[in-house]
Amino acid sequence: MNVATRIEIADDTPIIQAMSQLLLEGSRKAEFMDSIGAALVSGASLRFPEGVDPDGMPWQQSIRAKEQGGETMRDKGRLMASLSHNVLSDDEVEYGTNLQYGHALHFGALIKPVNGNFLTFKIGARWVRVKQVLLPARPFLGVSKEDEIEVMNIINIFLGQAT
């Protein structure tokens, strides 16, 4: 994945305390981590229509969204559709996107021309020529409060199956 998120959870959190109660064998561990990964992808996807980061803060509206009356970061839906997860081990899962521009959208970027002195693009009906463009950070990966609740629900489901 070009942009993935890694979350380290402190040992004293309710999630780690609940996970320590799980005594899963082999394929059950992979199934457990797969469920968490799927939940994180789902949570991130649900934030796109709302236009918010994992902390619930609104993304800065894009010029395209203002001009067209659309949604920020949802022109054709490729970014949201590209979100996926990988189970890395019995206790690790990553989620993110394989789109090269995902990093710039998530963290922000200063875009400069590769060839020539100017970037030229159209905004509405007019053409614009600029030396650079500052793309604001619009974080779409991370763990929201809702994601934490969903992970706890998954842990409780696996705890219930283990008894």
Short mmCIF file of N, CA and C in Angstrom, two decimals:
data_model
loop_
_atom_site.label_atom_id
_atom_site.label_comp_id
_atom_site.label_asym_id
_atom_site.label_seq_id
_atom_site.Cartn_x
_atom_site.Cartn_y
_atom_site.Cartn_z
N MET A 1 0.85 -1.18 0.00
CA MET A 1 0.00 0.00 0.00
C MET A 1 0.88 1.23 0.00
N ASN A 2 0.52 2.21 -0.76
CA ASN A 2 1.27 3.46 -0.80
C ASN A 2 1.00 4.31 0.43
N VAL A 3 -0.24 4.33 0.89
CA VAL A 3 -0.58 5.05 2.11
C VAL A 3 -1.33 4.09 3.01
N ALA A 4 -0.75 3.80 4.14
CA ALA A 4 -1.39 2.92 5.11
C ALA A 4 -1.27 3.58 6.46
N THR A 5 -2.08 3.15 7.37
CA THR A 5 -2.00 3.72 8.70
C THR A 5 -1.59 2.63 9.68
N ARG A 6 -0.73 2.99 10.60
CA ARG A 6 -0.29 2.07 11.64
C ARG A 6 -0.66 2.71 12.96
N ILE A 7 -1.42 1.99 13.73
CA ILE A 7 -1.87 2.50 15.02
C ILE A 7 -1.30 1.61 16.10
N GLU A 8 -0.57 2.20 17.00
CA GLU A 8 -0.05 1.48 18.15
C GLU A 8 -1.01 1.79 19.30
N ILE A 9 -1.51 0.74 19.92
CA ILE A 9 -2.47 0.93 21.00
C ILE A 9 -1.76 0.66 22.32
N ALA A 10 -1.87 1.60 23.24
CA ALA A 10 -1.21 1.48 24.54
C ALA A 10 -1.72 0.25 25.28
N ASP A 11 -0.82 -0.38 26.07
CA ASP A 11 -1.16 -1.61 26.77
C ASP A 11 -2.30 -1.47 27.76
N ASP A 12 -2.55 -0.26 28.26
CA ASP A 12 -3.56 -0.08 29.30
C ASP A 12 -4.92 0.34 28.77
N THR A 13 -5.14 0.29 27.46
CA THR A 13 -6.43 0.69 26.90
C THR A 13 -7.43 -0.46 26.99
N PRO A 14 -8.72 -0.14 26.99
CA PRO A 14 -9.73 -1.20 27.03
C PRO A 14 -9.62 -2.19 25.87
N ILE A 15 -9.20 -1.71 24.70
CA ILE A 15 -9.08 -2.60 23.55
C ILE A 15 -8.00 -3.65 23.82
N ILE A 16 -6.84 -3.26 24.29
CA ILE A 16 -5.75 -4.22 24.56
C ILE A 16 -6.14 -5.13 25.71
N GLN A 17 -6.80 -4.59 26.74
CA GLN A 17 -7.22 -5.43 27.86
C GLN A 17 -8.20 -6.50 27.38
N ALA A 18 -9.13 -6.12 26.50
CA ALA A 18 -10.09 -7.09 25.97
C ALA A 18 -9.41 -8.09 25.04
N MET A 19 -8.48 -7.61 24.22
CA MET A 19 -7.76 -8.51 23.30
C MET A 19 -6.93 -9.54 24.06
N SER A 20 -6.41 -9.15 25.22
CA SER A 20 -5.58 -10.09 25.99
C SER A 20 -6.40 -11.28 26.49
N GLN A 21 -7.72 -11.11 26.53
CA GLN A 21 -8.60 -12.21 26.95
C GLN A 21 -8.86 -13.20 25.82
N LEU A 22 -8.52 -12.79 24.60
CA LEU A 22 -8.76 -13.65 23.44
C LEU A 22 -7.66 -14.70 23.35
N LEU A 23 -8.06 -15.94 23.35
CA LEU A 23 -7.12 -17.03 23.15
C LEU A 23 -7.52 -17.71 21.85
N LEU A 24 -7.09 -17.14 20.75
CA LEU A 24 -7.49 -17.64 19.44
C LEU A 24 -6.37 -18.49 18.86
N GLU A 25 -6.77 -19.49 18.12
CA GLU A 25 -5.81 -20.37 17.47
C GLU A 25 -5.69 -19.99 16.00
N GLY A 26 -4.49 -20.17 15.44
CA GLY A 26 -4.17 -20.05 14.03
C GLY A 26 -5.08 -19.21 13.16
N SER A 27 -5.96 -19.87 12.41
CA SER A 27 -6.81 -19.19 11.43
C SER A 27 -7.80 -18.24 12.10
N ARG A 28 -8.15 -18.49 13.35
CA ARG A 28 -9.06 -17.59 14.07
C ARG A 28 -8.39 -16.23 14.31
N LYS A 29 -7.08 -16.23 14.53
CA LYS A 29 -6.36 -14.97 14.71
C LYS A 29 -6.41 -14.16 13.41
N ALA A 30 -6.19 -14.83 12.30
CA ALA A 30 -6.23 -14.14 11.00
C ALA A 30 -7.65 -13.64 10.72
N GLU A 31 -8.65 -14.43 11.07
CA GLU A 31 -10.04 -14.01 10.87
C GLU A 31 -10.36 -12.80 11.74
N PHE A 32 -9.86 -12.79 12.96
CA PHE A 32 -10.05 -11.68 13.88
C PHE A 32 -9.43 -10.40 13.32
N MET A 33 -8.16 -10.48 12.89
CA MET A 33 -7.48 -9.30 12.34
C MET A 33 -8.15 -8.85 11.04
N ASP A 34 -8.62 -9.80 10.23
CA ASP A 34 -9.32 -9.46 9.00
C ASP A 34 -10.60 -8.69 9.31
N SER A 35 -11.31 -9.10 10.35
CA SER A 35 -12.53 -8.40 10.75
C SER A 35 -12.24 -6.97 11.19
N ILE A 36 -11.16 -6.78 11.92
CA ILE A 36 -10.78 -5.44 12.35
C ILE A 36 -10.41 -4.58 11.13
N GLY A 37 -9.62 -5.14 10.22
CA GLY A 37 -9.25 -4.41 9.00
C GLY A 37 -10.46 -3.99 8.19
N ALA A 38 -11.40 -4.90 8.03
CA ALA A 38 -12.62 -4.59 7.28
C ALA A 38 -13.42 -3.49 7.97
N ALA A 39 -13.45 -3.52 9.29
CA ALA A 39 -14.18 -2.47 10.04
C ALA A 39 -13.52 -1.11 9.86
N LEU A 40 -12.18 -1.07 9.86
CA LEU A 40 -11.48 0.20 9.69
C LEU A 40 -11.68 0.76 8.29
N VAL A 41 -11.68 -0.10 7.28
CA VAL A 41 -11.96 0.34 5.91
C VAL A 41 -13.37 0.89 5.82
N SER A 42 -14.31 0.19 6.42
CA SER A 42 -15.70 0.64 6.40
C SER A 42 -15.84 2.00 7.09
N GLY A 43 -15.19 2.16 8.25
CA GLY A 43 -15.26 3.43 8.97
C GLY A 43 -14.70 4.58 8.15
N ALA A 44 -13.56 4.35 7.51
CA ALA A 44 -12.96 5.40 6.68
C ALA A 44 -13.88 5.74 5.50
N SER A 45 -14.47 4.73 4.90
CA SER A 45 -15.38 4.96 3.76
C SER A 45 -16.60 5.78 4.18
N LEU A 46 -17.09 5.54 5.37
CA LEU A 46 -18.26 6.28 5.85
C LEU A 46 -17.94 7.74 6.13
N ARG A 47 -16.66 8.07 6.36
CA ARG A 47 -16.30 9.46 6.61
C ARG A 47 -16.25 10.30 5.33
N PHE A 48 -16.11 9.66 4.16
CA PHE A 48 -16.02 10.41 2.91
C PHE A 48 -17.28 11.24 2.63
N PRO A 49 -18.48 10.67 2.71
CA PRO A 49 -19.68 11.51 2.46
C PRO A 49 -19.83 12.64 3.48
N GLU A 50 -19.33 12.42 4.69
CA GLU A 50 -19.39 13.46 5.72
C GLU A 50 -18.30 14.51 5.53
N GLY A 51 -17.21 14.13 4.84
CA GLY A 51 -16.10 15.05 4.61
C GLY A 51 -15.36 15.40 5.88
N VAL A 52 -15.10 14.37 6.72
CA VAL A 52 -14.43 14.61 7.99
C VAL A 52 -13.25 13.67 8.18
N ASP A 53 -12.31 14.09 9.03
CA ASP A 53 -11.18 13.24 9.37
C ASP A 53 -11.59 12.30 10.52
N PRO A 54 -10.71 11.39 10.93
CA PRO A 54 -11.08 10.45 12.00
C PRO A 54 -11.47 11.11 13.32
N ASP A 55 -11.03 12.35 13.55
CA ASP A 55 -11.42 13.06 14.77
C ASP A 55 -12.73 13.82 14.60
N GLY A 56 -13.34 13.72 13.42
CA GLY A 56 -14.60 14.41 13.17
C GLY A 56 -14.45 15.84 12.68
N MET A 57 -13.21 16.26 12.43
CA MET A 57 -12.97 17.63 11.95
C MET A 57 -13.22 17.69 10.44
N PRO A 58 -13.97 18.68 9.96
CA PRO A 58 -14.27 18.77 8.53
C PRO A 58 -13.02 19.04 7.70
N TRP A 59 -12.98 18.40 6.53
CA TRP A 59 -11.90 18.69 5.58
C TRP A 59 -12.14 20.08 4.98
N GLN A 60 -11.06 20.76 4.64
CA GLN A 60 -11.18 22.02 3.91
C GLN A 60 -11.81 21.70 2.55
N GLN A 61 -12.85 22.43 2.19
CA GLN A 61 -13.55 22.17 0.94
C GLN A 61 -12.63 22.45 -0.25
N SER A 62 -12.66 21.57 -1.22
CA SER A 62 -11.82 21.74 -2.40
C SER A 62 -12.44 22.76 -3.36
N ILE A 63 -11.61 23.34 -4.20
CA ILE A 63 -12.09 24.28 -5.21
C ILE A 63 -13.06 23.58 -6.15
N ARG A 64 -12.72 22.33 -6.55
CA ARG A 64 -13.59 21.58 -7.45
C ARG A 64 -14.97 21.37 -6.81
N ALA A 65 -15.01 21.02 -5.54
CA ALA A 65 -16.30 20.81 -4.87
C ALA A 65 -17.10 22.12 -4.80
N LYS A 66 -16.41 23.24 -4.55
CA LYS A 66 -17.10 24.54 -4.52
C LYS A 66 -17.67 24.88 -5.89
N GLU A 67 -16.83 24.71 -6.92
CA GLU A 67 -17.23 25.07 -8.29
C GLU A 67 -18.38 24.21 -8.82
N GLN A 68 -18.32 22.92 -8.52
CA GLN A 68 -19.28 21.99 -9.10
C GLN A 68 -20.41 21.61 -8.15
N GLY A 69 -20.33 22.10 -6.93
CA GLY A 69 -21.34 21.73 -5.94
C GLY A 69 -21.22 20.28 -5.53
N GLY A 70 -20.01 19.73 -5.64
CA GLY A 70 -19.78 18.32 -5.30
C GLY A 70 -19.20 18.16 -3.91
N GLU A 71 -18.60 17.02 -3.71
CA GLU A 71 -18.01 16.70 -2.42
C GLU A 71 -16.49 16.71 -2.52
N THR A 72 -15.84 17.17 -1.49
CA THR A 72 -14.39 17.17 -1.42
C THR A 72 -13.90 15.74 -1.34
N MET A 73 -12.89 15.42 -2.13
CA MET A 73 -12.25 14.10 -2.20
C MET A 73 -13.18 13.01 -2.74
N ARG A 74 -14.25 13.41 -3.44
CA ARG A 74 -15.15 12.42 -4.02
C ARG A 74 -15.60 12.86 -5.39
N ASP A 75 -14.68 13.06 -6.31
CA ASP A 75 -15.05 13.41 -7.68
C ASP A 75 -15.56 12.16 -8.39
N LYS A 76 -14.69 11.20 -8.58
CA LYS A 76 -15.08 9.95 -9.25
C LYS A 76 -15.17 8.79 -8.27
N GLY A 77 -14.74 8.99 -7.06
CA GLY A 77 -14.85 7.95 -6.03
C GLY A 77 -13.72 6.94 -6.03
N ARG A 78 -12.66 7.19 -6.80
CA ARG A 78 -11.56 6.22 -6.89
C ARG A 78 -10.85 6.04 -5.55
N LEU A 79 -10.59 7.13 -4.84
CA LEU A 79 -9.86 7.03 -3.58
C LEU A 79 -10.64 6.19 -2.57
N MET A 80 -11.89 6.51 -2.38
CA MET A 80 -12.70 5.78 -1.42
C MET A 80 -12.81 4.31 -1.82
N ALA A 81 -12.98 4.05 -3.11
CA ALA A 81 -13.11 2.67 -3.60
C ALA A 81 -11.79 1.90 -3.48
N SER A 82 -10.67 2.61 -3.41
CA SER A 82 -9.37 1.94 -3.34
C SER A 82 -9.00 1.49 -1.93
N LEU A 83 -9.73 1.92 -0.93
CA LEU A 83 -9.38 1.55 0.44
C LEU A 83 -9.47 0.04 0.62
N SER A 84 -8.45 -0.51 1.22
CA SER A 84 -8.42 -1.96 1.48
C SER A 84 -7.56 -2.22 2.70
N HIS A 85 -7.51 -3.49 3.10
CA HIS A 85 -6.69 -3.84 4.26
C HIS A 85 -5.92 -5.13 3.98
N ASN A 86 -4.85 -5.31 4.74
CA ASN A 86 -4.03 -6.52 4.67
C ASN A 86 -3.75 -6.99 6.08
N VAL A 87 -3.95 -8.26 6.32
CA VAL A 87 -3.55 -8.86 7.58
C VAL A 87 -2.06 -9.16 7.46
N LEU A 88 -1.25 -8.54 8.31
CA LEU A 88 0.21 -8.70 8.24
C LEU A 88 0.70 -9.85 9.10
N SER A 89 0.04 -10.07 10.23
CA SER A 89 0.44 -11.15 11.15
C SER A 89 -0.74 -11.42 12.08
N ASP A 90 -0.50 -12.26 13.06
CA ASP A 90 -1.56 -12.60 14.02
C ASP A 90 -2.00 -11.42 14.87
N ASP A 91 -1.18 -10.37 14.93
CA ASP A 91 -1.56 -9.21 15.74
C ASP A 91 -1.36 -7.89 15.01
N GLU A 92 -1.32 -7.93 13.67
CA GLU A 92 -1.16 -6.69 12.90
C GLU A 92 -2.04 -6.70 11.66
N VAL A 93 -2.67 -5.56 11.44
CA VAL A 93 -3.44 -5.34 10.22
C VAL A 93 -3.18 -3.90 9.78
N GLU A 94 -3.07 -3.70 8.48
CA GLU A 94 -2.92 -2.35 7.97
C GLU A 94 -4.07 -2.07 7.03
N TYR A 95 -4.42 -0.79 6.91
CA TYR A 95 -5.39 -0.42 5.90
C TYR A 95 -4.95 0.89 5.27
N GLY A 96 -5.38 1.08 4.04
CA GLY A 96 -4.98 2.28 3.33
C GLY A 96 -5.38 2.19 1.87
N THR A 97 -4.60 2.87 1.03
CA THR A 97 -4.88 2.92 -0.40
C THR A 97 -3.59 2.65 -1.18
N ASN A 98 -3.74 2.11 -2.37
CA ASN A 98 -2.58 1.89 -3.24
C ASN A 98 -2.47 3.00 -4.29
N LEU A 99 -3.34 4.00 -4.23
CA LEU A 99 -3.27 5.10 -5.19
C LEU A 99 -2.11 6.01 -4.83
N GLN A 100 -1.31 6.36 -5.83
CA GLN A 100 -0.12 7.17 -5.58
C GLN A 100 -0.44 8.53 -4.98
N TYR A 101 -1.58 9.10 -5.34
CA TYR A 101 -1.91 10.44 -4.84
C TYR A 101 -2.54 10.41 -3.46
N GLY A 102 -2.76 9.23 -2.91
CA GLY A 102 -3.36 9.11 -1.57
C GLY A 102 -2.53 9.81 -0.51
N HIS A 103 -1.22 9.68 -0.60
CA HIS A 103 -0.32 10.30 0.37
C HIS A 103 -0.50 11.82 0.38
N ALA A 104 -0.52 12.43 -0.82
CA ALA A 104 -0.67 13.89 -0.93
C ALA A 104 -2.02 14.35 -0.40
N LEU A 105 -3.06 13.58 -0.64
CA LEU A 105 -4.39 13.97 -0.15
C LEU A 105 -4.48 13.84 1.36
N HIS A 106 -3.89 12.79 1.90
CA HIS A 106 -3.96 12.56 3.34
C HIS A 106 -3.10 13.56 4.13
N PHE A 107 -1.85 13.74 3.70
CA PHE A 107 -0.90 14.57 4.45
C PHE A 107 -0.80 16.00 3.93
N GLY A 108 -1.33 16.27 2.73
CA GLY A 108 -1.14 17.56 2.10
C GLY A 108 0.16 17.55 1.32
N ALA A 109 0.32 18.51 0.42
CA ALA A 109 1.53 18.54 -0.41
C ALA A 109 1.69 19.91 -1.06
N LEU A 110 2.91 20.23 -1.37
CA LEU A 110 3.22 21.39 -2.17
C LEU A 110 3.49 20.87 -3.58
N ILE A 111 2.66 21.25 -4.52
CA ILE A 111 2.77 20.76 -5.89
C ILE A 111 3.42 21.83 -6.75
N LYS A 112 4.53 21.43 -7.38
CA LYS A 112 5.28 22.33 -8.25
C LYS A 112 5.35 21.71 -9.64
N PRO A 113 5.55 22.52 -10.66
CA PRO A 113 5.64 21.98 -12.03
C PRO A 113 6.88 21.11 -12.20
N VAL A 114 6.73 20.03 -12.94
CA VAL A 114 7.85 19.14 -13.25
C VAL A 114 8.56 19.66 -14.50
N ASN A 115 7.77 20.01 -15.49
CA ASN A 115 8.31 20.55 -16.74
C ASN A 115 7.79 21.98 -16.90
N GLY A 116 8.68 22.92 -17.03
CA GLY A 116 8.26 24.30 -17.18
C GLY A 116 8.25 25.03 -15.86
N ASN A 117 7.77 26.27 -15.91
CA ASN A 117 7.79 27.13 -14.73
C ASN A 117 6.43 27.27 -14.06
N PHE A 118 5.37 26.81 -14.73
CA PHE A 118 4.02 27.04 -14.21
C PHE A 118 3.18 25.76 -14.27
N LEU A 119 2.23 25.69 -13.35
CA LEU A 119 1.15 24.71 -13.44
C LEU A 119 -0.01 25.43 -14.12
N THR A 120 -0.63 24.79 -15.08
CA THR A 120 -1.77 25.38 -15.78
C THR A 120 -2.95 24.42 -15.65
N PHE A 121 -4.07 24.93 -15.17
CA PHE A 121 -5.26 24.11 -15.03
C PHE A 121 -6.49 25.01 -15.08
N LYS A 122 -7.62 24.37 -15.24
CA LYS A 122 -8.88 25.09 -15.39
C LYS A 122 -9.66 25.04 -14.08
N ILE A 123 -10.17 26.20 -13.67
CA ILE A 123 -11.08 26.30 -12.54
C ILE A 123 -12.36 26.91 -13.09
N GLY A 124 -13.39 26.13 -13.12
CA GLY A 124 -14.64 26.60 -13.73
C GLY A 124 -14.41 26.85 -15.20
N ALA A 125 -14.69 28.07 -15.65
CA ALA A 125 -14.55 28.41 -17.06
C ALA A 125 -13.23 29.11 -17.37
N ARG A 126 -12.41 29.35 -16.34
CA ARG A 126 -11.18 30.11 -16.60
C ARG A 126 -9.94 29.25 -16.36
N TRP A 127 -8.90 29.56 -17.12
CA TRP A 127 -7.61 28.90 -16.98
C TRP A 127 -6.75 29.67 -15.98
N VAL A 128 -5.99 28.95 -15.18
CA VAL A 128 -5.15 29.54 -14.15
C VAL A 128 -3.72 29.05 -14.37
N ARG A 129 -2.76 29.96 -14.19
CA ARG A 129 -1.33 29.64 -14.27
C ARG A 129 -0.68 30.05 -12.97
N VAL A 130 -0.11 29.09 -12.25
CA VAL A 130 0.53 29.38 -10.97
C VAL A 130 1.86 28.65 -10.88
N LYS A 131 2.73 29.14 -10.01
CA LYS A 131 4.05 28.52 -9.83
C LYS A 131 3.98 27.27 -8.94
N GLN A 132 2.99 27.25 -8.05
CA GLN A 132 2.82 26.10 -7.16
C GLN A 132 1.43 26.12 -6.55
N VAL A 133 1.04 24.97 -6.02
CA VAL A 133 -0.26 24.84 -5.36
C VAL A 133 -0.02 24.12 -4.04
N LEU A 134 -0.57 24.66 -2.97
CA LEU A 134 -0.50 24.00 -1.67
C LEU A 134 -1.79 23.20 -1.49
N LEU A 135 -1.65 21.90 -1.47
CA LEU A 135 -2.79 21.00 -1.26
C LEU A 135 -2.91 20.78 0.24
N PRO A 136 -4.02 21.18 0.86
CA PRO A 136 -4.13 21.02 2.32
C PRO A 136 -4.28 19.55 2.70
N ALA A 137 -3.83 19.22 3.89
CA ALA A 137 -4.00 17.87 4.41
C ALA A 137 -5.48 17.62 4.66
N ARG A 138 -5.93 16.47 4.21
CA ARG A 138 -7.30 16.02 4.47
C ARG A 138 -7.23 14.56 4.92
N PRO A 139 -6.87 14.34 6.19
CA PRO A 139 -6.68 12.98 6.67
C PRO A 139 -7.94 12.13 6.51
N PHE A 140 -7.77 10.97 5.90
CA PHE A 140 -8.90 10.06 5.74
C PHE A 140 -8.64 8.73 6.41
N LEU A 141 -7.41 8.48 6.84
CA LEU A 141 -7.07 7.25 7.55
C LEU A 141 -6.88 7.55 9.03
N GLY A 142 -7.14 6.58 9.85
CA GLY A 142 -7.00 6.72 11.30
C GLY A 142 -8.13 5.95 11.97
N VAL A 143 -8.22 6.09 13.27
CA VAL A 143 -9.24 5.38 14.03
C VAL A 143 -10.11 6.41 14.74
N SER A 144 -11.36 6.44 14.37
CA SER A 144 -12.32 7.36 15.00
C SER A 144 -12.89 6.72 16.26
N LYS A 145 -13.62 7.49 17.02
CA LYS A 145 -14.30 6.94 18.21
C LYS A 145 -15.26 5.83 17.79
N GLU A 146 -15.95 6.03 16.65
CA GLU A 146 -16.86 5.01 16.14
C GLU A 146 -16.11 3.74 15.77
N ASP A 147 -14.90 3.91 15.20
CA ASP A 147 -14.07 2.75 14.85
C ASP A 147 -13.67 1.99 16.12
N GLU A 148 -13.31 2.72 17.16
CA GLU A 148 -12.94 2.08 18.43
C GLU A 148 -14.09 1.23 18.97
N ILE A 149 -15.31 1.78 18.89
CA ILE A 149 -16.49 1.04 19.35
C ILE A 149 -16.68 -0.22 18.52
N GLU A 150 -16.51 -0.09 17.21
CA GLU A 150 -16.66 -1.25 16.32
C GLU A 150 -15.61 -2.31 16.61
N VAL A 151 -14.38 -1.90 16.86
CA VAL A 151 -13.33 -2.87 17.21
C VAL A 151 -13.68 -3.58 18.52
N MET A 152 -14.18 -2.84 19.50
CA MET A 152 -14.60 -3.47 20.75
C MET A 152 -15.75 -4.45 20.51
N ASN A 153 -16.67 -4.11 19.61
CA ASN A 153 -17.76 -5.05 19.27
C ASN A 153 -17.20 -6.33 18.66
N ILE A 154 -16.20 -6.19 17.78
CA ILE A 154 -15.57 -7.36 17.16
C ILE A 154 -14.89 -8.21 18.23
N ILE A 155 -14.18 -7.57 19.16
CA ILE A 155 -13.53 -8.30 20.24
C ILE A 155 -14.57 -9.06 21.06
N ASN A 156 -15.68 -8.40 21.38
CA ASN A 156 -16.73 -9.06 22.16
C ASN A 156 -17.35 -10.23 21.41
N ILE A 157 -17.50 -10.10 20.10
CA ILE A 157 -18.02 -11.22 19.30
C ILE A 157 -17.07 -12.40 19.37
N PHE A 158 -15.77 -12.15 19.20
CA PHE A 158 -14.79 -13.24 19.25
C PHE A 158 -14.66 -13.81 20.66
N LEU A 159 -14.79 -12.95 21.68
CA LEU A 159 -14.78 -13.46 23.06
C LEU A 159 -15.97 -14.38 23.29
N GLY A 160 -17.14 -13.99 22.79
CA GLY A 160 -18.35 -14.80 22.93
C GLY A 160 -18.23 -16.14 22.22
N GLN A 161 -17.55 -16.15 21.07
CA GLN A 161 -17.37 -17.39 20.32
C GLN A 161 -16.34 -18.29 20.97
N ALA A 162 -15.43 -17.68 21.74
CA ALA A 162 -14.35 -18.45 22.34
C ALA A 162 -14.81 -19.16 23.61
N THR A 163 -15.98 -18.78 24.14
CA THR A 163 -16.43 -19.40 25.39
C THR A 163 -17.35 -20.56 25.14
#
